[in-house]
Tab-separated table of C-alpha atoms in Angstrom:
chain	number	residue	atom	x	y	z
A	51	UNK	CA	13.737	16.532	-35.521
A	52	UNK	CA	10.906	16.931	-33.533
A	53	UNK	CA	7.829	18.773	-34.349
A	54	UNK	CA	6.240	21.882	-33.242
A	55	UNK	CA	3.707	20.387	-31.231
A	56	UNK	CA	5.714	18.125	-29.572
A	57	UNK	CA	8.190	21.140	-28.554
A	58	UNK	CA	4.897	23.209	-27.348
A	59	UNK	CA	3.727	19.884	-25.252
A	60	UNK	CA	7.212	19.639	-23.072
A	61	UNK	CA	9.028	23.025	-23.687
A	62	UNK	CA	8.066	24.309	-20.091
A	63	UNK	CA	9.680	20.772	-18.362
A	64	UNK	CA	12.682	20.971	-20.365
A	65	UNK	CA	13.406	24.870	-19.362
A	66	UNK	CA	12.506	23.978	-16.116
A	67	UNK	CA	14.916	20.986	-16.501
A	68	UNK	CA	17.430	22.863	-18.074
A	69	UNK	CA	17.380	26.005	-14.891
A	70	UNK	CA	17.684	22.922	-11.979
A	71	UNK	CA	20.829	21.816	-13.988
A	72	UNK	CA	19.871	18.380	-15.693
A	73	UNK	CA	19.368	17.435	-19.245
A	74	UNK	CA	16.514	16.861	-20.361
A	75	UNK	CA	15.170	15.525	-23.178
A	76	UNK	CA	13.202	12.287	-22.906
A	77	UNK	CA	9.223	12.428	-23.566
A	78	UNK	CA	7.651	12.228	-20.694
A	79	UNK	CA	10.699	13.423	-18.534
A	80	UNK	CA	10.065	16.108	-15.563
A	81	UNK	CA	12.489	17.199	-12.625
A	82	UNK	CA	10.663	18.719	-9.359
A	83	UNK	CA	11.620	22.104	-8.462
A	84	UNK	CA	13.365	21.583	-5.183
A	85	UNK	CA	17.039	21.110	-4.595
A	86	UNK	CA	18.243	17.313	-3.548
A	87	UNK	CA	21.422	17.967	-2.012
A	88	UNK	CA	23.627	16.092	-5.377
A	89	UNK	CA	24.623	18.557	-7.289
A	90	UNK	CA	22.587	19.684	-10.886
A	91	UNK	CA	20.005	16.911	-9.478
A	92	UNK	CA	16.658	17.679	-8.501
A	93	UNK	CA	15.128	15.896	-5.841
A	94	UNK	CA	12.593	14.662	-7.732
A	95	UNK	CA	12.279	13.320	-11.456
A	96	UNK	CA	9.116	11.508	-13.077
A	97	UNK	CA	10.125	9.607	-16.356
A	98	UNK	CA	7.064	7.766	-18.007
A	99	UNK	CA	7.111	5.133	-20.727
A	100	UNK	CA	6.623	6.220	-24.527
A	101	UNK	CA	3.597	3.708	-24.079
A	102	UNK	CA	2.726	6.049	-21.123
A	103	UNK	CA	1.568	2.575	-19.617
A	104	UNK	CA	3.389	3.193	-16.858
A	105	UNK	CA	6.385	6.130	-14.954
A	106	UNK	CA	9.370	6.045	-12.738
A	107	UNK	CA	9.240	8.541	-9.871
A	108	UNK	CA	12.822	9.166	-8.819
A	109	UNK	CA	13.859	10.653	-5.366
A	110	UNK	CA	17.876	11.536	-4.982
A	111	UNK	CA	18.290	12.334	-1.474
A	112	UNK	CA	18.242	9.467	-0.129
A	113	UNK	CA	18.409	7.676	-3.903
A	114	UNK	CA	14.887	5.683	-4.061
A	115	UNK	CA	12.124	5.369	-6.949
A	116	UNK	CA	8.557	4.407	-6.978
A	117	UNK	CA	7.454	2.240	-10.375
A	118	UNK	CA	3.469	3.598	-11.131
A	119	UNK	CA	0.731	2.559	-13.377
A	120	UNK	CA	-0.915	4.717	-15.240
A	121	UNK	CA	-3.209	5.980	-13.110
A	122	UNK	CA	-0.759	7.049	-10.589
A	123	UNK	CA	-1.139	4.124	-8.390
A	124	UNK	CA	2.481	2.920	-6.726
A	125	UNK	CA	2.813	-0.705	-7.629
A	126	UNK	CA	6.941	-0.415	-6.250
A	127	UNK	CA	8.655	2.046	-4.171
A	128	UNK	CA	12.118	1.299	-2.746
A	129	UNK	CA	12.869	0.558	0.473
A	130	UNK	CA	15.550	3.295	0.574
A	131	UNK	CA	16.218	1.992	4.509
A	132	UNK	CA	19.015	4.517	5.838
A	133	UNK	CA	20.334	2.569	8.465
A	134	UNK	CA	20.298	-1.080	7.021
A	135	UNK	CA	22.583	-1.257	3.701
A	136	UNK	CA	20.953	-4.551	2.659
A	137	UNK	CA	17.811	-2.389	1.918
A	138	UNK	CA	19.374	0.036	-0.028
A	139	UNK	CA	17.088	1.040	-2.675
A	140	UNK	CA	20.127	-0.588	-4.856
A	141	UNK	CA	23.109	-2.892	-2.898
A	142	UNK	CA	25.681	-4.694	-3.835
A	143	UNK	CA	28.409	-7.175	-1.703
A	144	UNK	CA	31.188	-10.095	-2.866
A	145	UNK	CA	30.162	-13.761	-2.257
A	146	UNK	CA	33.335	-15.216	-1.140
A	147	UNK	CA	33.833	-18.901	-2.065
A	148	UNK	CA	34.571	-21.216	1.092
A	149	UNK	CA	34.373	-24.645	-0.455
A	150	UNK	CA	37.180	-26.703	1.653
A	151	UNK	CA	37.053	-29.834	-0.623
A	152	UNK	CA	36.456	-31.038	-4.183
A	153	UNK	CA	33.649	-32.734	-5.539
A	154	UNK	CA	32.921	-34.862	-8.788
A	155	UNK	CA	29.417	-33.097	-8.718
A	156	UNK	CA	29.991	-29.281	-7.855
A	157	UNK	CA	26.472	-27.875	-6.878
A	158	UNK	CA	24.951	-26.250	-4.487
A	159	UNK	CA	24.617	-28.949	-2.414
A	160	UNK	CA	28.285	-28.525	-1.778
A	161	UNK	CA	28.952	-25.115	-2.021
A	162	UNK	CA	29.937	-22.947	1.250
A	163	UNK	CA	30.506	-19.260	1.265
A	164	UNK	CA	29.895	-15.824	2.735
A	165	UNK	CA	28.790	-12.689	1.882
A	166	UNK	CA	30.656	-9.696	2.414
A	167	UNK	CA	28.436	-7.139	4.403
A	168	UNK	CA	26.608	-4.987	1.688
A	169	UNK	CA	27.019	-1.693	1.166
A	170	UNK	CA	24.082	0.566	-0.783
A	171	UNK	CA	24.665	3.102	-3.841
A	172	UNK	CA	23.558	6.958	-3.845
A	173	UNK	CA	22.719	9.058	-6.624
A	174	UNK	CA	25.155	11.223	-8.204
A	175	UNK	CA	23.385	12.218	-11.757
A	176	UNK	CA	20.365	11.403	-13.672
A	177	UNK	CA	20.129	11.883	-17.118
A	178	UNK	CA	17.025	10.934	-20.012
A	179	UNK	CA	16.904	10.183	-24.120
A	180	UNK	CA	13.740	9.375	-26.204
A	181	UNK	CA	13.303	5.849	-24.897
A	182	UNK	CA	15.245	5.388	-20.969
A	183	UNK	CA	16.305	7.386	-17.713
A	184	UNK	CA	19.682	6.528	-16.485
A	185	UNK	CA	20.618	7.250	-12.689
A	186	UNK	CA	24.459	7.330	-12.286
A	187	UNK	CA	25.473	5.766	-8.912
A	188	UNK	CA	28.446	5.831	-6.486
A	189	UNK	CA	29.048	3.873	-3.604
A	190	UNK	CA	28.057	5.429	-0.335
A	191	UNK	CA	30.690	5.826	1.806
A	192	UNK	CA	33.240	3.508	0.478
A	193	UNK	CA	34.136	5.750	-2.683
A	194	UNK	CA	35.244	2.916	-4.727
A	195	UNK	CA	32.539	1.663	-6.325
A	196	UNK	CA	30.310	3.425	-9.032
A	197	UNK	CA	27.098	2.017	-10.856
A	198	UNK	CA	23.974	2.899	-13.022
A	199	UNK	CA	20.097	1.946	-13.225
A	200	UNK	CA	18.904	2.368	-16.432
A	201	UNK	CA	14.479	1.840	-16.813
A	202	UNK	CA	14.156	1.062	-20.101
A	203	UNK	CA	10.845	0.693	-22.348
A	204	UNK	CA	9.971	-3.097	-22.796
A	205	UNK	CA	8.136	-3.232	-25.804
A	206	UNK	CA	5.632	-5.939	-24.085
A	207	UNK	CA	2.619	-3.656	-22.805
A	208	UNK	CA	5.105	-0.932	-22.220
A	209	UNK	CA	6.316	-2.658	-19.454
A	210	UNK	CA	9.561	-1.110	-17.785
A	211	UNK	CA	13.389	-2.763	-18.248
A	212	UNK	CA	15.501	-2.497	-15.134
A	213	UNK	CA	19.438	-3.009	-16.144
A	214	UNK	CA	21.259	-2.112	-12.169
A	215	UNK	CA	24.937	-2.443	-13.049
A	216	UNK	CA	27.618	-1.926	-10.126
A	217	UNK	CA	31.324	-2.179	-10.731
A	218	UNK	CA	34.611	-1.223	-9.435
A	219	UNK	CA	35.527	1.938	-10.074
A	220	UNK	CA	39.304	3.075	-11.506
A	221	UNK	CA	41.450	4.119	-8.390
A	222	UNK	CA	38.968	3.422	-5.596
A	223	UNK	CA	40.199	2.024	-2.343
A	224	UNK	CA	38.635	-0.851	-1.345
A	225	UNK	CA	39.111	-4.959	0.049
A	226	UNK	CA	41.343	-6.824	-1.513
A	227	UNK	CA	38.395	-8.696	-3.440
A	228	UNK	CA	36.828	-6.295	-5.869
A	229	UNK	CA	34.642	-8.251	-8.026
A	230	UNK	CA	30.740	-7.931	-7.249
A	231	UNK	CA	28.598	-10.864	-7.293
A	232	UNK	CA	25.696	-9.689	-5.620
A	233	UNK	CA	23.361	-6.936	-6.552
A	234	UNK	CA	19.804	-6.604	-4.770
A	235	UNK	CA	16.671	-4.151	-5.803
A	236	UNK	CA	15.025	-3.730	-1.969
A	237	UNK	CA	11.053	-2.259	-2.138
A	238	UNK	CA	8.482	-1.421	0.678
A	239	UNK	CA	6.257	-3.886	2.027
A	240	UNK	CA	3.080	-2.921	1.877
A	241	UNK	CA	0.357	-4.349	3.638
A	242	UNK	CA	-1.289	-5.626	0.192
A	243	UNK	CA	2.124	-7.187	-0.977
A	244	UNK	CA	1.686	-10.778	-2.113
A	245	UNK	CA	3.702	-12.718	-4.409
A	246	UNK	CA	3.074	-15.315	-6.819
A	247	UNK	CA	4.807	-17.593	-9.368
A	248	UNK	CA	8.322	-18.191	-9.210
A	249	UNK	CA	7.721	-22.272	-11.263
A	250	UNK	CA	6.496	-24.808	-9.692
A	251	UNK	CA	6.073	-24.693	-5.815
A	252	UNK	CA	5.271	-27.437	-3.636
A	253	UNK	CA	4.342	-25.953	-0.699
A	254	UNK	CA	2.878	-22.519	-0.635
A	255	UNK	CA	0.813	-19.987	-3.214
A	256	UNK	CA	1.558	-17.022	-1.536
A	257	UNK	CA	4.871	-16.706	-1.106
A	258	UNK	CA	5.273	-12.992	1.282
A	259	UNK	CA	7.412	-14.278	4.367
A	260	UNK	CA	9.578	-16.492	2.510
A	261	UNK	CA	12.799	-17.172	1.244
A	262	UNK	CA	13.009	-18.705	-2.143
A	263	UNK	CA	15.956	-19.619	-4.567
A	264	UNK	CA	15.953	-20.582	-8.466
A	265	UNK	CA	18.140	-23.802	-8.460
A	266	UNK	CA	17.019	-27.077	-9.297
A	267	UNK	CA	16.862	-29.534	-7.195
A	268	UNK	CA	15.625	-33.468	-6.652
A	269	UNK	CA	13.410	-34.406	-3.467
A	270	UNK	CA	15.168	-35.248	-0.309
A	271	UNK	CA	13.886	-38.445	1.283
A	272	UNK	CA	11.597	-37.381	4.552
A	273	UNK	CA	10.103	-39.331	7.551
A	274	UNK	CA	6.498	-39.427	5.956
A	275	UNK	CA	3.305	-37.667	6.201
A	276	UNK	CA	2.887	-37.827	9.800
A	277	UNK	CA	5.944	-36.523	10.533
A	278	UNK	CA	5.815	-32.613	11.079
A	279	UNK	CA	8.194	-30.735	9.334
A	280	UNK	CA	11.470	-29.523	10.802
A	281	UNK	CA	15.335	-29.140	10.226
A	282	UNK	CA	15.351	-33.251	10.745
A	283	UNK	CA	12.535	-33.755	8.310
A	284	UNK	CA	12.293	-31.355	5.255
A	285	UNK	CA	9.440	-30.821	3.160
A	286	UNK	CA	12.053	-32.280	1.059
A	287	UNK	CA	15.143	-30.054	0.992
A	288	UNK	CA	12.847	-27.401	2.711
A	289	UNK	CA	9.902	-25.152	1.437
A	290	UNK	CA	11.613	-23.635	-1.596
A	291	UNK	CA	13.037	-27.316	-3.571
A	292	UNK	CA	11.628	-27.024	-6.978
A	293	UNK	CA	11.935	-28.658	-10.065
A	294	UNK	CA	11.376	-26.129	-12.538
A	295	UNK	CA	12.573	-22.651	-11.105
A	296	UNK	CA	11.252	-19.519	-12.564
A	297	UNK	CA	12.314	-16.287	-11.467
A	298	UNK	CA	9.210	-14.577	-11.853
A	299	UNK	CA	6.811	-13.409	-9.264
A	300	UNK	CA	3.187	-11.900	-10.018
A	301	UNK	CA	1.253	-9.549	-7.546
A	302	UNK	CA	-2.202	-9.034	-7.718
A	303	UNK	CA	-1.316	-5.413	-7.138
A	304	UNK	CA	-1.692	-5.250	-11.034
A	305	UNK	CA	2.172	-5.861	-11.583
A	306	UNK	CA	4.627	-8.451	-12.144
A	307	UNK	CA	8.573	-8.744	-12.407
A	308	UNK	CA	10.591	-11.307	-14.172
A	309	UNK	CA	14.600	-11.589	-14.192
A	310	UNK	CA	16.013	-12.321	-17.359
A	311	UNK	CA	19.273	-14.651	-15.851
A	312	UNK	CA	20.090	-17.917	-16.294
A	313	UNK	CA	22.103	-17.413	-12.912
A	314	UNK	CA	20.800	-18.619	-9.675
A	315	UNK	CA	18.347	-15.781	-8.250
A	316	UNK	CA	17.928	-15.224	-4.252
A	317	UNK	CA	14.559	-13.709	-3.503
A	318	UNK	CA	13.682	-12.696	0.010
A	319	UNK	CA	10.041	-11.815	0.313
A	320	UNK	CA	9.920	-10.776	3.908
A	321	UNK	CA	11.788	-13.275	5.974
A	322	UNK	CA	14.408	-11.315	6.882
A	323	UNK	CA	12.735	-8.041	7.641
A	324	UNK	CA	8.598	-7.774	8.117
A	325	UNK	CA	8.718	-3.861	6.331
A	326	UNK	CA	10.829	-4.520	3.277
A	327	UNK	CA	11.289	-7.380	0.751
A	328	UNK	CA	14.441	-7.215	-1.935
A	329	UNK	CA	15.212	-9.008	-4.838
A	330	UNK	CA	18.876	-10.780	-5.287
A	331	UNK	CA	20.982	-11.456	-8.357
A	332	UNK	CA	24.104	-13.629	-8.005
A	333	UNK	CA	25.945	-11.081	-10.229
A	334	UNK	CA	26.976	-7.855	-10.901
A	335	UNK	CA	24.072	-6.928	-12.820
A	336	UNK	CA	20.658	-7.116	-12.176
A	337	UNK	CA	18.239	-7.299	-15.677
A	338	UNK	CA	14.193	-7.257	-14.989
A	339	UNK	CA	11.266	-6.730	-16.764
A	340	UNK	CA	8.401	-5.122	-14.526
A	341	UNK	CA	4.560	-5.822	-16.828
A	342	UNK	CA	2.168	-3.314	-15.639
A	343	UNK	CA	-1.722	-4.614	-15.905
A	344	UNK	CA	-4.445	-5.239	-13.652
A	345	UNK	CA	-5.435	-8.538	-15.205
A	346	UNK	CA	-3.400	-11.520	-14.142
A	347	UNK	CA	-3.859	-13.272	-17.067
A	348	UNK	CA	-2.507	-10.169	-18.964
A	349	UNK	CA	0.644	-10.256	-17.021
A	350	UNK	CA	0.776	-14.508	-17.821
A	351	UNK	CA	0.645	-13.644	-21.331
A	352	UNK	CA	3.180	-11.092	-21.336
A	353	UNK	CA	5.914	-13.441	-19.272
A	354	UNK	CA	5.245	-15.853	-21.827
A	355	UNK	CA	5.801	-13.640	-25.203
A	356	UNK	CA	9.640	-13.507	-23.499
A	357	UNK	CA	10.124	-17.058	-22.214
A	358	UNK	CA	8.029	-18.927	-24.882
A	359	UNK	CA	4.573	-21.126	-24.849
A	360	UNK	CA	4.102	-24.155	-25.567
A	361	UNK	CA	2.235	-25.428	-29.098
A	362	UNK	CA	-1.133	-26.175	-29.293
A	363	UNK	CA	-2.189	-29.735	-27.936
A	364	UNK	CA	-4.199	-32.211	-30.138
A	365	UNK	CA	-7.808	-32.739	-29.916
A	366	UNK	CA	-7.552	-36.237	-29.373
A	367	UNK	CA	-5.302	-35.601	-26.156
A	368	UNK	CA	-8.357	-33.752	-23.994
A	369	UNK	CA	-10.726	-36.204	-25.194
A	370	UNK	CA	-11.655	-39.034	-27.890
């Protein structure tokens, strides 16, 4: 049960919850006053972490959501592009496999297919409990599709878990394909966007303007130093070949997100559109942890309480 004082503290958000129509219950858990168009949905809804390190600012009409520290500064806020489905705040398409021929070694290398054009998700309900926000999705315009987004607390410096989830819904009409294998998260690019990380990188630090994949891959034989780089001469297998993959990017923002897949990961950080970067999983889920701190090393330290660190080195390796 909760106690008085917490009932005092949020009584006036949960009636005014309760008069626009949506449950509330979550700590933390506020609708906005005006309508949004989706019915018993107000257009906007601020959810904030039990740590209260850092809030999800919702906006249903068209479905996007800004990710803030505490402060109130936006470290995220979806690109929510109307006329370009890729940049859906939340999209999803099919990969279609178009390998002609077998191989002993089935990889990437080999692999040929298309994606289906992608299509983006609206809001259709929101609804809160002591520890996430759910936003219940259909597809927009296609009707046979449905979906959720569900920020979670991550009990690593109240960091926020993003689970997307899109599926094919009972009865919908639709290709004859209905498996998903491609969800993507698309935010704003802001003018003090940069991205870090993602393992180890040969070519560039600051990744904004790229294209980058998490598959491993061996070097490619090119023509030598002198030789400038081009479709005849990779920089072997082109920017992005790595060794050790990580999907994980840091931005000096104060924030930094990293996928928990063992799937290949697409990540396009501005190539394809100068206003808008998006993250892609080769799925039909999308899992992410988003660490909210101002200190980089922070944010190192809480990638590695998920993924591991290695043990403490000898003394007699630095030095005799």
């Amino acid at each position: 049960m909760r106690s008085a004082t917490h009932k005092g503290h949020h009584g006036i958000a949960l009636r005014v919850c309760a008069l626009a129509g949506a449950a509330a219950f979550a700590t933390g858990f506020d609708c906005g006053s005006s309508g949004s168009g989706v019915a018993g949905v107000a257009q906007a809804t601020t959810w904030t972490t039990p740590s209260g390190n850092a809030k999800v600012v919702v906006t249903a009409n068209p479905l996007s959501f800004a990710i803030q520290d505490a402060q109130g500064n936006t470290l995220l806020e979806s690109a929510g592009i109307t006329d370009d489905p890729t940049y859906g705040s939340l999209a999803y398409t099919h990969n279609v496999d178009e390998t002609a021929h077998a191989t002993i070694v089935y990889g990437w290398d080999y692999y040929r297919g298309e994606d289906n054009p992608f299509s983006k998700m609206k809001l259709s309900a929101v609804s809160a409990d002591s520890g996430s926000l759910t936003l219940t999705l259909v597809g927009d315009g296609d009707g046979a599709h449905s979906g959720t987004i569900v920020f979670g607390d991550s009990k690593v410096n109240g960091g926020i878990r993003i689970i997307a989830n899109v599926a094919h819904s009972s009865g919908g009409a639709d290709t004859v394909d209905t498996s998903i294998n491609r969800v993507s998260l698309a935010f704003k690019m802001h003018d003090d966007d940069h991205f870090l990380g993602m393992g180890e990188r040969y070519v560039y630090t600051d990744q904004r303007g790229n294209k980058l994949k998490t598959f491993v891959e061996e070097d490619g034989l090119g023509h030598g130093e002198q030789t400038p780089i081009s479709s005849s001469n990779p920089s072997p297998n082109g920017p992005d070949m790595t060794h050790v993959p990580v999907p994980w990017i840091l931005s000096p923002k104060g924030f930094g997100i990293f996928q928990n897949t063992t799937n290949r990961a697409n990540y396009h950080l501005g190539d394809e559109r100068p206003d808008a970067w998006r993250i892609e999983a080769t799925t039909s889920t999308f899992d992410a942890v988003v660490f909210v701190d101002t200190e980089p090393a922070k944010l190192i330290e809480d990638l590695t309480a998920i993924t591991g660190r290695p043990p403490p080195i000898a003394d007699w390796f630095l030095a005799p």
